[in-house]
């Protein structure tokens, strides 16, 4: 068989395996069937967990910068931001900061802090990148633990949110009950190259399609908590006099952090597409014989802005066949040259989750034979 060049560009299998580990496991299995093939490993993300990994794997010269921040529960968290190399246009380089690793829901384990979790640590990591002199920021805001409207992050960047008696408000969604005044005049200036915010969410800030109603339950909010958080987010928008931003697509991302960053002056963009653009994925695909993508669950929502859908779109535009590996496949995957489901290979979802990398290797071996 003629040696082929394979681009492996999966998203993370959320809760089971990081995108970088998924890519390696698929390649390890692949060479069992096709040892002569070569690989470009391009782990993907849509702004949530794995965003730093995606950039680090794809951009030579990237440097992780350790930072200790206040986690979503108020305790310290050791995290990092990523510095991409300087260019003529961006002499300070680009700082990539990920909400998931600083204020993310995965940091809570099985615990949920729907009313009290905060984005303060995310803002502290952004501030650290600015202090280091980056010329542009790229912010991934998926996997948030909180519904604080980005108040925590903006506070770390110099904003002040006060209650009726001039006292600082409590962290998290419960603090939004108290917001009476907001002062953004102390916000740190944006870097000259601007701030791009990566998200795959188009929800608005409030209402039935808003941050609290749609994402509150997974963050531990009961119906009363959802109503309270939604009212608090509406109050925040009213205090800031930015109802226009509250109605913008994506303002409800990450518990309203999208709204807060828009108020700072940032630009919200589709996460998967922007990561692919910034890491040069299309160029890798153009020289490939086959592309492999994947995610934890492939279903009817997978075409709506998720990373594998964008990878497949780039592959088809380049005339390159694309294969799919997924934890489970519950949608129409007929457009793929080959597919492999970990659940089907394992015999049950429980077995697949218990050893995702092992079954990913098996999936890679099967895809190499079938694609």
mmCIF file of C-alpha atoms in Angstrom:
data_model
loop_
_atom_site.group_PDB
_atom_site.id
_atom_site.type_symbol
_atom_site.label_atom_id
_atom_site.label_comp_id
_atom_site.label_asym_id
_atom_site.label_seq_id
_atom_site.Cartn_x
_atom_site.Cartn_y
_atom_site.Cartn_z
ATOM 1 C CA UNK A 1 0.000 0.000 0.000
ATOM 2 C CA UNK A 2 1.282 3.483 -0.883
ATOM 3 C CA UNK A 3 2.214 5.556 2.165
ATOM 4 C CA UNK A 4 -0.341 8.233 2.961
ATOM 5 C CA UNK A 5 -0.214 11.508 4.850
ATOM 6 C CA UNK A 6 -2.913 11.623 7.534
ATOM 7 C CA UNK A 7 -4.097 14.724 9.388
ATOM 8 C CA UNK A 8 -5.646 13.809 12.745
ATOM 9 C CA UNK A 9 -7.696 16.716 14.094
ATOM 10 C CA UNK A 10 -10.138 15.620 16.826
ATOM 11 C CA UNK A 11 -11.873 17.595 19.540
ATOM 12 C CA UNK A 12 -11.634 16.409 23.141
ATOM 13 C CA UNK A 13 -13.792 13.542 24.336
ATOM 14 C CA UNK A 14 -15.202 15.628 27.167
ATOM 15 C CA UNK A 15 -14.729 14.091 30.585
ATOM 16 C CA UNK A 16 -12.715 11.209 29.135
ATOM 17 C CA UNK A 17 -9.699 12.314 27.078
ATOM 18 C CA UNK A 18 -8.061 15.568 26.004
ATOM 19 C CA UNK A 19 -7.899 16.282 22.284
ATOM 20 C CA UNK A 20 -4.095 15.955 22.196
ATOM 21 C CA UNK A 21 -4.297 12.505 23.811
ATOM 22 C CA UNK A 22 -7.085 11.482 21.436
ATOM 23 C CA UNK A 23 -4.932 12.408 18.427
ATOM 24 C CA UNK A 24 -1.935 10.437 19.719
ATOM 25 C CA UNK A 25 -4.027 7.361 20.518
ATOM 26 C CA UNK A 26 -5.645 7.340 17.085
ATOM 27 C CA UNK A 27 -2.216 7.563 15.446
ATOM 28 C CA UNK A 28 -0.844 4.772 17.630
ATOM 29 C CA UNK A 29 -3.685 2.508 16.578
ATOM 30 C CA UNK A 30 -3.443 3.587 12.962
ATOM 31 C CA UNK A 31 0.144 2.420 12.544
ATOM 32 C CA UNK A 32 -0.859 -1.108 13.566
ATOM 33 C CA UNK A 33 -2.639 -1.367 10.205
ATOM 34 C CA UNK A 34 -0.658 1.139 8.124
ATOM 35 C CA UNK A 35 2.854 1.584 9.578
ATOM 36 C CA UNK A 36 4.141 3.447 6.508
ATOM 37 C CA UNK A 37 1.669 6.327 6.828
ATOM 38 C CA UNK A 38 2.816 9.669 8.268
ATOM 39 C CA UNK A 39 0.834 12.001 10.494
ATOM 40 C CA UNK A 40 0.158 15.637 11.300
ATOM 41 C CA UNK A 41 -1.483 15.739 14.724
ATOM 42 C CA UNK A 42 -3.707 18.795 15.035
ATOM 43 C CA UNK A 43 -5.888 18.524 18.168
ATOM 44 C CA UNK A 44 -8.851 20.863 17.915
ATOM 45 C CA UNK A 45 -11.049 22.824 20.280
ATOM 46 C CA UNK A 46 -13.945 25.259 20.059
ATOM 47 C CA UNK A 47 -12.876 27.587 22.869
ATOM 48 C CA UNK A 48 -13.378 25.163 25.760
ATOM 49 C CA UNK A 49 -10.987 22.687 27.332
ATOM 50 C CA UNK A 50 -8.081 21.842 25.055
ATOM 51 C CA UNK A 51 -7.784 25.303 23.515
ATOM 52 C CA UNK A 52 -4.246 25.794 24.829
ATOM 53 C CA UNK A 53 -3.275 22.297 23.677
ATOM 54 C CA UNK A 54 -4.586 22.979 20.176
ATOM 55 C CA UNK A 55 -2.443 26.080 19.791
ATOM 56 C CA UNK A 56 0.606 24.575 21.463
ATOM 57 C CA UNK A 57 0.629 21.532 19.165
ATOM 58 C CA UNK A 58 0.065 23.562 16.016
ATOM 59 C CA UNK A 59 2.246 26.657 16.537
ATOM 60 C CA UNK A 60 6.002 26.138 16.773
ATOM 61 C CA UNK A 61 7.698 28.202 19.445
ATOM 62 C CA UNK A 62 4.668 28.448 21.716
ATOM 63 C CA UNK A 63 5.510 28.836 25.392
ATOM 64 C CA UNK A 64 3.369 27.930 28.397
ATOM 65 C CA UNK A 65 3.554 30.505 31.151
ATOM 66 C CA UNK A 66 2.543 29.240 34.618
ATOM 67 C CA UNK A 67 0.118 31.340 36.631
ATOM 68 C CA UNK A 68 -1.631 30.840 39.973
ATOM 69 C CA UNK A 69 -5.157 32.214 40.064
ATOM 70 C CA UNK A 70 -8.273 32.158 42.206
ATOM 71 C CA UNK A 71 -10.321 29.153 41.129
ATOM 72 C CA UNK A 72 -14.101 29.104 40.706
ATOM 73 C CA UNK A 73 -14.632 28.267 44.395
ATOM 74 C CA UNK A 74 -12.189 30.876 45.736
ATOM 75 C CA UNK A 75 -9.262 28.508 46.305
ATOM 76 C CA UNK A 76 -5.957 28.839 44.399
ATOM 77 C CA UNK A 77 -5.571 26.986 41.102
ATOM 78 C CA UNK A 78 -2.308 26.409 39.243
ATOM 79 C CA UNK A 79 -2.913 27.067 35.562
ATOM 80 C CA UNK A 80 -1.069 28.512 32.562
ATOM 81 C CA UNK A 81 -1.553 30.783 29.615
ATOM 82 C CA UNK A 82 0.165 30.308 26.261
ATOM 83 C CA UNK A 83 2.400 32.799 24.510
ATOM 84 C CA UNK A 84 2.536 32.472 20.731
ATOM 85 C CA UNK A 85 5.656 33.785 18.983
ATOM 86 C CA UNK A 86 6.039 37.427 18.046
ATOM 87 C CA UNK A 87 5.474 38.597 14.492
ATOM 88 C CA UNK A 88 6.123 41.885 12.727
ATOM 89 C CA UNK A 89 2.510 42.902 13.338
ATOM 90 C CA UNK A 90 2.417 41.521 16.902
ATOM 91 C CA UNK A 91 5.837 42.216 18.437
ATOM 92 C CA UNK A 92 4.687 41.077 21.874
ATOM 93 C CA UNK A 93 3.223 37.856 20.538
ATOM 94 C CA UNK A 94 -0.271 36.544 21.204
ATOM 95 C CA UNK A 95 -1.491 35.434 24.614
ATOM 96 C CA UNK A 96 -3.949 32.539 24.642
ATOM 97 C CA UNK A 97 -5.975 32.190 27.841
ATOM 98 C CA UNK A 98 -8.442 29.395 28.544
ATOM 99 C CA UNK A 99 -11.362 29.817 30.916
ATOM 100 C CA UNK A 100 -11.677 26.043 31.350
ATOM 101 C CA UNK A 101 -8.338 25.740 33.156
ATOM 102 C CA UNK A 102 -8.804 28.816 35.355
ATOM 103 C CA UNK A 103 -12.533 29.069 36.128
ATOM 104 C CA UNK A 104 -13.892 25.923 34.519
ATOM 105 C CA UNK A 105 -16.507 23.442 35.640
ATOM 106 C CA UNK A 106 -14.052 20.534 35.412
ATOM 107 C CA UNK A 107 -12.112 22.093 38.299
ATOM 108 C CA UNK A 108 -15.064 21.364 40.579
ATOM 109 C CA UNK A 109 -15.073 17.604 40.115
ATOM 110 C CA UNK A 110 -18.545 16.336 41.008
ATOM 111 C CA UNK A 111 -19.341 19.493 42.978
ATOM 112 C CA UNK A 112 -21.399 22.340 41.537
ATOM 113 C CA UNK A 113 -21.420 25.966 42.706
ATOM 114 C CA UNK A 114 -24.158 27.407 40.503
ATOM 115 C CA UNK A 115 -24.683 30.601 42.507
ATOM 116 C CA UNK A 116 -21.200 31.229 43.917
ATOM 117 C CA UNK A 117 -18.691 30.135 41.245
ATOM 118 C CA UNK A 118 -16.808 33.063 39.730
ATOM 119 C CA UNK A 119 -14.674 33.938 36.676
ATOM 120 C CA UNK A 120 -12.191 35.913 38.784
ATOM 121 C CA UNK A 121 -9.321 33.510 38.034
ATOM 122 C CA UNK A 122 -9.910 33.780 34.304
ATOM 123 C CA UNK A 123 -9.556 37.542 34.560
ATOM 124 C CA UNK A 124 -6.388 37.163 36.653
ATOM 125 C CA UNK A 125 -4.808 35.008 33.944
ATOM 126 C CA UNK A 126 -5.792 37.581 31.297
ATOM 127 C CA UNK A 127 -4.222 40.300 33.442
ATOM 128 C CA UNK A 128 -1.019 38.254 33.735
ATOM 129 C CA UNK A 129 -0.782 37.978 29.947
ATOM 130 C CA UNK A 130 -1.322 41.729 29.574
ATOM 131 C CA UNK A 131 1.347 42.440 32.187
ATOM 132 C CA UNK A 132 3.729 40.233 30.187
ATOM 133 C CA UNK A 133 3.246 42.578 27.235
ATOM 134 C CA UNK A 134 1.329 40.506 24.692
ATOM 135 C CA UNK A 135 0.157 42.355 21.592
ATOM 136 C CA UNK A 136 -3.045 40.366 21.130
ATOM 137 C CA UNK A 137 -5.264 38.122 23.241
ATOM 138 C CA UNK A 138 -7.160 35.015 22.188
ATOM 139 C CA UNK A 139 -9.592 33.905 24.892
ATOM 140 C CA UNK A 140 -11.346 30.535 24.971
ATOM 141 C CA UNK A 141 -14.486 30.705 27.089
ATOM 142 C CA UNK A 142 -16.019 27.217 26.999
ATOM 143 C CA UNK A 143 -16.600 24.938 30.015
ATOM 144 C CA UNK A 144 -17.460 27.669 32.521
ATOM 145 C CA UNK A 145 -18.466 26.814 36.087
ATOM 146 C CA UNK A 146 -20.264 30.091 36.734
ATOM 147 C CA UNK A 147 -23.109 32.381 35.675
ATOM 148 C CA UNK A 148 -21.641 35.687 36.828
ATOM 149 C CA UNK A 149 -21.919 37.674 33.585
ATOM 150 C CA UNK A 150 -18.129 37.963 33.447
ATOM 151 C CA UNK A 151 -18.146 40.218 36.521
ATOM 152 C CA UNK A 152 -15.337 38.208 38.151
ATOM 153 C CA UNK A 153 -13.119 38.491 35.083
ATOM 154 C CA UNK A 154 -13.804 42.205 34.651
ATOM 155 C CA UNK A 155 -13.091 42.807 38.351
ATOM 156 C CA UNK A 156 -9.658 41.218 37.939
ATOM 157 C CA UNK A 157 -9.087 43.563 34.999
ATOM 158 C CA UNK A 158 -9.880 46.668 37.049
ATOM 159 C CA UNK A 159 -13.657 47.142 36.886
ATOM 160 C CA UNK A 160 -15.672 47.785 40.051
ATOM 161 C CA UNK A 161 -19.151 46.472 40.783
ATOM 162 C CA UNK A 162 -20.767 47.795 43.949
ATOM 163 C CA UNK A 163 -23.944 47.254 45.922
ATOM 164 C CA UNK A 164 -26.380 49.835 47.223
ATOM 165 C CA UNK A 165 -24.156 50.866 50.157
ATOM 166 C CA UNK A 166 -20.937 51.076 48.142
ATOM 167 C CA UNK A 167 -19.678 47.643 49.226
ATOM 168 C CA UNK A 168 -18.206 45.079 46.842
ATOM 169 C CA UNK A 169 -20.713 42.472 45.741
ATOM 170 C CA UNK A 170 -20.444 38.751 46.490
ATOM 171 C CA UNK A 171 -18.786 36.539 43.864
ATOM 172 C CA UNK A 172 -20.802 34.536 41.380
ATOM 173 C CA UNK A 173 -24.402 34.772 40.250
ATOM 174 C CA UNK A 174 -25.624 35.568 43.757
ATOM 175 C CA UNK A 175 -23.648 38.812 43.702
ATOM 176 C CA UNK A 176 -25.650 40.023 40.713
ATOM 177 C CA UNK A 177 -28.631 40.464 43.054
ATOM 178 C CA UNK A 178 -26.759 43.333 44.678
ATOM 179 C CA UNK A 179 -25.345 45.238 41.696
ATOM 180 C CA UNK A 180 -26.283 48.891 41.960
ATOM 181 C CA UNK A 181 -23.387 50.640 40.233
ATOM 182 C CA UNK A 182 -20.611 49.628 37.876
ATOM 183 C CA UNK A 183 -17.434 51.498 36.999
ATOM 184 C CA UNK A 184 -15.504 50.274 33.967
ATOM 185 C CA UNK A 185 -13.178 53.278 33.812
ATOM 186 C CA UNK A 186 -10.400 51.358 35.552
ATOM 187 C CA UNK A 187 -10.422 48.464 33.084
ATOM 188 C CA UNK A 188 -7.012 47.665 31.687
ATOM 189 C CA UNK A 189 -6.624 48.788 28.076
ATOM 190 C CA UNK A 190 -6.995 46.137 25.425
ATOM 191 C CA UNK A 191 -3.765 45.223 23.624
ATOM 192 C CA UNK A 192 -3.086 46.926 20.300
ATOM 193 C CA UNK A 193 -3.866 43.731 18.368
ATOM 194 C CA UNK A 194 -7.277 43.388 20.012
ATOM 195 C CA UNK A 195 -9.026 40.576 21.855
ATOM 196 C CA UNK A 196 -10.647 37.619 20.103
ATOM 197 C CA UNK A 197 -13.065 35.533 22.166
ATOM 198 C CA UNK A 198 -13.591 31.944 21.014
ATOM 199 C CA UNK A 199 -16.917 30.237 21.649
ATOM 200 C CA UNK A 200 -19.262 27.791 19.945
ATOM 201 C CA UNK A 201 -22.281 29.267 21.757
ATOM 202 C CA UNK A 202 -24.684 31.785 20.188
ATOM 203 C CA UNK A 203 -27.073 32.206 23.130
ATOM 204 C CA UNK A 204 -28.044 35.672 24.288
ATOM 205 C CA UNK A 205 -27.524 36.850 27.869
ATOM 206 C CA UNK A 206 -31.033 36.439 29.296
ATOM 207 C CA UNK A 207 -34.426 34.918 28.626
ATOM 208 C CA UNK A 208 -35.440 31.391 27.579
ATOM 209 C CA UNK A 209 -32.405 31.143 25.284
ATOM 210 C CA UNK A 210 -30.105 32.829 27.784
ATOM 211 C CA UNK A 211 -27.124 31.788 29.876
ATOM 212 C CA UNK A 212 -29.054 30.806 32.993
ATOM 213 C CA UNK A 213 -32.004 29.060 31.347
ATOM 214 C CA UNK A 214 -29.970 26.939 28.947
ATOM 215 C CA UNK A 215 -26.742 26.249 30.832
ATOM 216 C CA UNK A 216 -27.730 26.845 34.451
ATOM 217 C CA UNK A 217 -28.894 23.277 35.149
ATOM 218 C CA UNK A 218 -25.530 21.742 34.249
ATOM 219 C CA UNK A 219 -23.889 24.237 36.608
ATOM 220 C CA UNK A 220 -26.055 23.250 39.548
ATOM 221 C CA UNK A 221 -28.872 25.784 39.355
ATOM 222 C CA UNK A 222 -32.356 24.584 40.269
ATOM 223 C CA UNK A 223 -35.433 26.368 38.820
ATOM 224 C CA UNK A 224 -35.345 29.022 41.548
ATOM 225 C CA UNK A 225 -31.622 29.521 40.997
ATOM 226 C CA UNK A 226 -32.127 29.844 37.251
ATOM 227 C CA UNK A 227 -34.751 32.546 37.748
ATOM 228 C CA UNK A 228 -32.496 34.343 40.235
ATOM 229 C CA UNK A 229 -29.445 34.212 37.968
ATOM 230 C CA UNK A 230 -31.442 35.337 34.922
ATOM 231 C CA UNK A 231 -32.801 38.323 36.857
ATOM 232 C CA UNK A 232 -29.287 39.129 38.044
ATOM 233 C CA UNK A 233 -27.893 39.071 34.514
ATOM 234 C CA UNK A 234 -30.713 41.373 33.382
ATOM 235 C CA UNK A 235 -29.886 43.679 36.283
ATOM 236 C CA UNK A 236 -26.220 43.732 35.264
ATOM 237 C CA UNK A 237 -27.099 44.688 31.681
ATOM 238 C CA UNK A 238 -29.381 47.454 32.968
ATOM 239 C CA UNK A 239 -26.733 48.856 35.330
ATOM 240 C CA UNK A 240 -24.197 48.913 32.498
ATOM 241 C CA UNK A 241 -26.845 50.315 30.126
ATOM 242 C CA UNK A 242 -25.821 47.749 27.504
ATOM 243 C CA UNK A 243 -29.009 45.971 26.518
ATOM 244 C CA UNK A 244 -27.647 45.985 22.976
ATOM 245 C CA UNK A 245 -24.841 43.676 24.070
ATOM 246 C CA UNK A 246 -27.204 41.525 26.119
ATOM 247 C CA UNK A 247 -29.099 40.752 22.909
ATOM 248 C CA UNK A 248 -25.966 39.980 20.889
ATOM 249 C CA UNK A 249 -25.345 36.418 19.744
ATOM 250 C CA UNK A 250 -22.848 34.781 22.085
ATOM 251 C CA UNK A 251 -23.330 37.200 24.953
ATOM 252 C CA UNK A 252 -24.687 34.306 27.024
ATOM 253 C CA UNK A 253 -21.595 32.164 26.471
ATOM 254 C CA UNK A 254 -19.809 30.940 29.610
ATOM 255 C CA UNK A 255 -22.517 32.124 31.960
ATOM 256 C CA UNK A 256 -22.565 35.590 30.428
ATOM 257 C CA UNK A 257 -18.773 35.986 30.249
ATOM 258 C CA UNK A 258 -19.313 36.703 26.567
ATOM 259 C CA UNK A 259 -21.361 39.743 27.596
ATOM 260 C CA UNK A 260 -18.698 40.948 30.005
ATOM 261 C CA UNK A 261 -15.938 40.664 27.422
ATOM 262 C CA UNK A 262 -18.060 42.446 24.819
ATOM 263 C CA UNK A 263 -18.471 45.280 27.324
ATOM 264 C CA UNK A 264 -14.667 45.453 27.547
ATOM 265 C CA UNK A 265 -14.529 45.806 23.761
ATOM 266 C CA UNK A 266 -13.608 42.262 22.705
ATOM 267 C CA UNK A 267 -14.811 40.536 19.535
ATOM 268 C CA UNK A 268 -16.678 37.214 19.747
ATOM 269 C CA UNK A 269 -15.911 34.720 16.961
ATOM 270 C CA UNK A 270 -16.821 31.048 16.296
ATOM 271 C CA UNK A 271 -14.224 29.067 18.229
ATOM 272 C CA UNK A 272 -13.544 26.077 15.998
ATOM 273 C CA UNK A 273 -13.268 28.138 12.814
ATOM 274 C CA UNK A 274 -10.944 30.687 14.400
ATOM 275 C CA UNK A 275 -8.672 28.044 15.929
ATOM 276 C CA UNK A 276 -8.439 26.322 12.556
ATOM 277 C CA UNK A 277 -7.559 29.658 10.925
ATOM 278 C CA UNK A 278 -4.997 30.693 13.518
ATOM 279 C CA UNK A 279 -3.266 27.297 13.526
ATOM 280 C CA UNK A 280 -3.159 26.896 9.730
ATOM 281 C CA UNK A 281 -5.223 23.705 9.657
ATOM 282 C CA UNK A 282 -6.424 24.271 6.079
ATOM 283 C CA UNK A 283 -2.829 24.225 4.852
ATOM 284 C CA UNK A 284 -2.180 20.909 6.577
ATOM 285 C CA UNK A 285 -5.332 19.429 5.094
ATOM 286 C CA UNK A 286 -4.484 20.600 1.573
ATOM 287 C CA UNK A 287 -1.439 18.324 1.532
ATOM 288 C CA UNK A 288 -3.152 15.315 3.121
ATOM 289 C CA UNK A 289 -4.532 12.090 1.705
ATOM 290 C CA UNK A 290 -7.034 11.679 4.533
ATOM 291 C CA UNK A 291 -8.329 13.609 7.544
ATOM 292 C CA UNK A 292 -9.518 11.997 10.777
ATOM 293 C CA UNK A 293 -11.650 13.973 13.197
ATOM 294 C CA UNK A 294 -13.759 13.070 16.203
ATOM 295 C CA UNK A 295 -15.531 13.982 19.432
ATOM 296 C CA UNK A 296 -17.102 12.312 22.426
ATOM 297 C CA UNK A 297 -20.628 12.207 21.012
ATOM 298 C CA UNK A 298 -21.564 12.688 17.376
ATOM 299 C CA UNK A 299 -25.239 13.568 17.062
ATOM 300 C CA UNK A 300 -27.645 15.985 15.436
ATOM 301 C CA UNK A 301 -26.005 18.976 17.112
ATOM 302 C CA UNK A 302 -22.519 18.150 15.841
ATOM 303 C CA UNK A 303 -23.019 20.181 12.668
ATOM 304 C CA UNK A 304 -23.819 23.338 14.664
ATOM 305 C CA UNK A 305 -20.403 24.935 15.000
ATOM 306 C CA UNK A 306 -18.586 22.065 16.702
ATOM 307 C CA UNK A 307 -14.937 21.416 15.918
ATOM 308 C CA UNK A 308 -15.368 18.121 13.990
ATOM 309 C CA UNK A 309 -17.962 19.720 11.709
ATOM 310 C CA UNK A 310 -15.555 22.495 10.800
ATOM 311 C CA UNK A 311 -12.678 20.065 10.238
ATOM 312 C CA UNK A 312 -14.908 18.023 7.930
ATOM 313 C CA UNK A 313 -15.944 21.170 6.074
ATOM 314 C CA UNK A 314 -12.304 22.115 5.450
ATOM 315 C CA UNK A 315 -11.490 18.601 4.296
ATOM 316 C CA UNK A 316 -14.371 18.452 1.846
ATOM 317 C CA UNK A 317 -13.510 21.895 0.484
ATOM 318 C CA UNK A 318 -10.012 20.581 -0.252
ATOM 319 C CA UNK A 319 -11.344 17.395 -1.833
ATOM 320 C CA UNK A 320 -9.815 15.247 0.922
ATOM 321 C CA UNK A 321 -11.838 12.357 2.393
ATOM 322 C CA UNK A 322 -12.574 12.536 6.112
ATOM 323 C CA UNK A 323 -13.107 9.778 8.691
ATOM 324 C CA UNK A 324 -14.776 9.999 12.089
ATOM 325 C CA UNK A 325 -14.013 8.479 15.490
ATOM 326 C CA UNK A 326 -16.490 9.180 18.272
ATOM 327 C CA UNK A 327 -17.373 7.929 21.702
ATOM 328 C CA UNK A 328 -20.857 7.301 20.353
ATOM 329 C CA UNK A 329 -22.497 7.969 17.000
ATOM 330 C CA UNK A 330 -26.169 8.910 17.227
ATOM 331 C CA UNK A 331 -26.558 10.956 14.057
ATOM 332 C CA UNK A 332 -26.220 10.533 10.308
ATOM 333 C CA UNK A 333 -22.516 9.904 9.638
ATOM 334 C CA UNK A 334 -22.993 8.782 6.050
ATOM 335 C CA UNK A 335 -20.867 11.649 4.689
ATOM 336 C CA UNK A 336 -17.720 10.233 6.281
ATOM 337 C CA UNK A 337 -15.410 7.848 4.409
ATOM 338 C CA UNK A 338 -15.235 5.617 7.493
ATOM 339 C CA UNK A 339 -16.461 5.730 11.075
ATOM 340 C CA UNK A 340 -15.642 4.082 14.389
ATOM 341 C CA UNK A 341 -17.676 4.252 17.597
ATOM 342 C CA UNK A 342 -15.896 3.549 20.877
ATOM 343 C CA UNK A 343 -19.151 2.458 22.477
ATOM 344 C CA UNK A 344 -19.714 -0.081 19.704
ATOM 345 C CA UNK A 345 -16.136 -1.343 19.980
ATOM 346 C CA UNK A 346 -16.324 -1.611 23.759
ATOM 347 C CA UNK A 347 -19.800 -3.106 23.895
ATOM 348 C CA UNK A 348 -21.043 -0.424 26.297
ATOM 349 C CA UNK A 349 -20.579 3.251 27.087
ATOM 350 C CA UNK A 350 -19.272 2.351 30.544
ATOM 351 C CA UNK A 351 -16.433 0.221 29.157
ATOM 352 C CA UNK A 352 -15.560 2.881 26.581
ATOM 353 C CA UNK A 353 -15.383 5.604 29.238
ATOM 354 C CA UNK A 354 -13.271 3.394 31.491
ATOM 355 C CA UNK A 355 -10.540 3.017 28.851
ATOM 356 C CA UNK A 356 -11.020 5.683 26.174
ATOM 357 C CA UNK A 357 -7.430 5.727 24.924
ATOM 358 C CA UNK A 358 -7.331 1.959 24.537
ATOM 359 C CA UNK A 359 -10.491 1.934 22.448
ATOM 360 C CA UNK A 360 -9.282 4.978 20.500
ATOM 361 C CA UNK A 361 -6.243 2.938 19.476
ATOM 362 C CA UNK A 362 -8.590 0.199 18.316
ATOM 363 C CA UNK A 363 -10.617 2.807 16.437
ATOM 364 C CA UNK A 364 -7.491 4.121 14.726
ATOM 365 C CA UNK A 365 -6.546 0.607 13.618
ATOM 366 C CA UNK A 366 -10.012 0.002 12.194
ATOM 367 C CA UNK A 367 -10.162 3.363 10.411
ATOM 368 C CA UNK A 368 -6.753 2.756 8.787
ATOM 369 C CA UNK A 369 -8.105 -0.431 7.235
ATOM 370 C CA UNK A 370 -11.414 1.014 6.152
ATOM 371 C CA UNK A 371 -10.543 4.493 4.869
#
